[in-house]
Tab-separated table of C-alpha atoms in Angstrom:
chain	number	residue	atom	x	y	z
D	1	UNK	CA	118.981	75.927	115.450
D	2	UNK	CA	119.598	78.830	113.465
D	3	UNK	CA	115.984	78.665	111.436
D	4	UNK	CA	114.585	78.905	115.351
D	5	UNK	CA	113.408	83.426	114.879
D	6	UNK	CA	112.164	84.600	117.973
D	7	UNK	CA	109.382	86.973	116.671
D	8	UNK	CA	107.975	86.914	120.519
D	9	UNK	CA	106.513	86.594	123.778
D	10	UNK	CA	103.895	86.117	126.025
D	11	UNK	CA	102.248	85.255	129.590
D	12	UNK	CA	98.149	84.223	129.886
D	13	UNK	CA	97.201	85.250	133.490
D	14	UNK	CA	94.960	82.277	134.308
D	15	UNK	CA	93.545	83.820	137.385
D	16	UNK	CA	93.399	87.457	136.254
D	17	UNK	CA	89.369	87.815	136.862
D	18	UNK	CA	90.834	86.384	140.779
D	19	UNK	CA	90.664	89.046	143.036
D	20	UNK	CA	93.854	87.649	145.381
D	21	UNK	CA	97.550	88.386	144.658
D	22	UNK	CA	98.712	86.013	141.990
D	23	UNK	CA	97.725	88.137	139.025
D	24	UNK	CA	99.830	90.982	140.380
D	25	UNK	CA	103.069	89.005	141.076
D	26	UNK	CA	102.088	87.348	137.406
D	27	UNK	CA	102.179	90.227	136.461
D	28	UNK	CA	105.848	91.442	138.311
D	29	UNK	CA	108.032	88.480	137.172
D	30	UNK	CA	106.500	89.019	133.326
D	31	UNK	CA	107.777	92.452	133.156
D	32	UNK	CA	111.081	91.369	134.257
D	33	UNK	CA	111.251	88.234	131.785
D	34	UNK	CA	110.601	90.920	129.684
D	35	UNK	CA	113.623	93.529	130.383
D	36	UNK	CA	116.165	90.245	130.096
D	37	UNK	CA	114.928	89.298	126.718
D	38	UNK	CA	115.165	92.727	125.835
D	39	UNK	CA	118.696	92.827	125.817
D	40	UNK	CA	119.215	89.979	123.835
D	41	UNK	CA	115.952	89.325	121.684
D	42	UNK	CA	115.543	93.545	119.326
D	43	UNK	CA	111.661	93.666	117.879
D	44	UNK	CA	109.762	91.624	119.781
D	45	UNK	CA	106.592	91.990	120.950
D	46	UNK	CA	104.773	91.087	123.899
D	47	UNK	CA	101.324	90.385	124.763
D	48	UNK	CA	99.979	89.400	127.450
D	49	UNK	CA	96.114	90.630	128.593
D	50	UNK	CA	93.518	88.693	128.963
D	51	UNK	CA	90.204	90.227	129.284
D	52	UNK	CA	90.029	90.002	132.803
D	53	UNK	CA	93.903	91.054	132.940
D	54	UNK	CA	92.026	94.372	131.360
D	55	UNK	CA	90.418	95.885	133.740
D	56	UNK	CA	92.563	95.261	137.057
D	57	UNK	CA	94.530	98.305	135.976
D	58	UNK	CA	97.042	100.779	133.388
D	59	UNK	CA	96.952	99.676	130.369
D	60	UNK	CA	99.986	97.543	128.885
D	61	UNK	CA	102.773	99.200	127.646
D	62	UNK	CA	102.687	95.057	125.397
D	63	UNK	CA	101.541	95.728	121.958
D	64	UNK	CA	98.281	93.391	122.113
D	65	UNK	CA	96.260	92.199	123.519
D	66	UNK	CA	93.966	89.127	123.533
D	67	UNK	CA	90.757	90.055	124.558
D	68	UNK	CA	87.953	86.918	124.537
D	69	UNK	CA	85.058	86.782	125.918
D	70	UNK	CA	84.187	90.299	126.930
D	71	UNK	CA	83.341	90.656	123.279
D	72	UNK	CA	80.831	89.235	123.421
D	73	UNK	CA	79.023	91.014	126.881
D	74	UNK	CA	81.249	88.709	129.349
D	75	UNK	CA	82.004	90.654	132.367
D	76	UNK	CA	80.756	93.440	134.555
D	77	UNK	CA	81.577	96.331	131.581
D	78	UNK	CA	80.393	98.698	129.850
D	79	UNK	CA	81.704	97.417	126.294
D	80	UNK	CA	79.105	96.895	123.570
D	81	UNK	CA	79.361	93.724	122.947
D	82	UNK	CA	80.359	92.507	118.691
D	83	UNK	CA	78.770	89.546	118.402
D	84	UNK	CA	75.150	87.960	119.573
D	85	UNK	CA	74.213	83.916	118.591
D	86	UNK	CA	71.246	82.983	119.255
D	87	UNK	CA	69.847	78.848	118.937
D	88	UNK	CA	67.591	77.083	118.390
D	89	UNK	CA	68.120	73.585	120.210
D	90	UNK	CA	66.959	70.602	117.592
D	91	UNK	CA	66.881	67.466	120.461
D	92	UNK	CA	66.807	67.424	124.261
D	93	UNK	CA	68.250	63.658	125.580
D	94	UNK	CA	67.796	62.598	128.668
């Protein structure tokens, strides 16, 4: 449709926190796809890395990264959490 405007492309590294090689395979495939897409679409924004992927080596060249759980102190990072949320238990059912 001529009403559809492509503005970006992303991937989700579902296994970035796993130590097998699947993260690196997916990362390489995304880089290949970016090269192809850039030939046909200009000014696209790319984002790929989630919290776990950000700690797996080189900083990505994509425009955006999606930090999620790491901003709450989850994971193996030295980052200072941005929020702590505490609540009292209202009830308990067995």
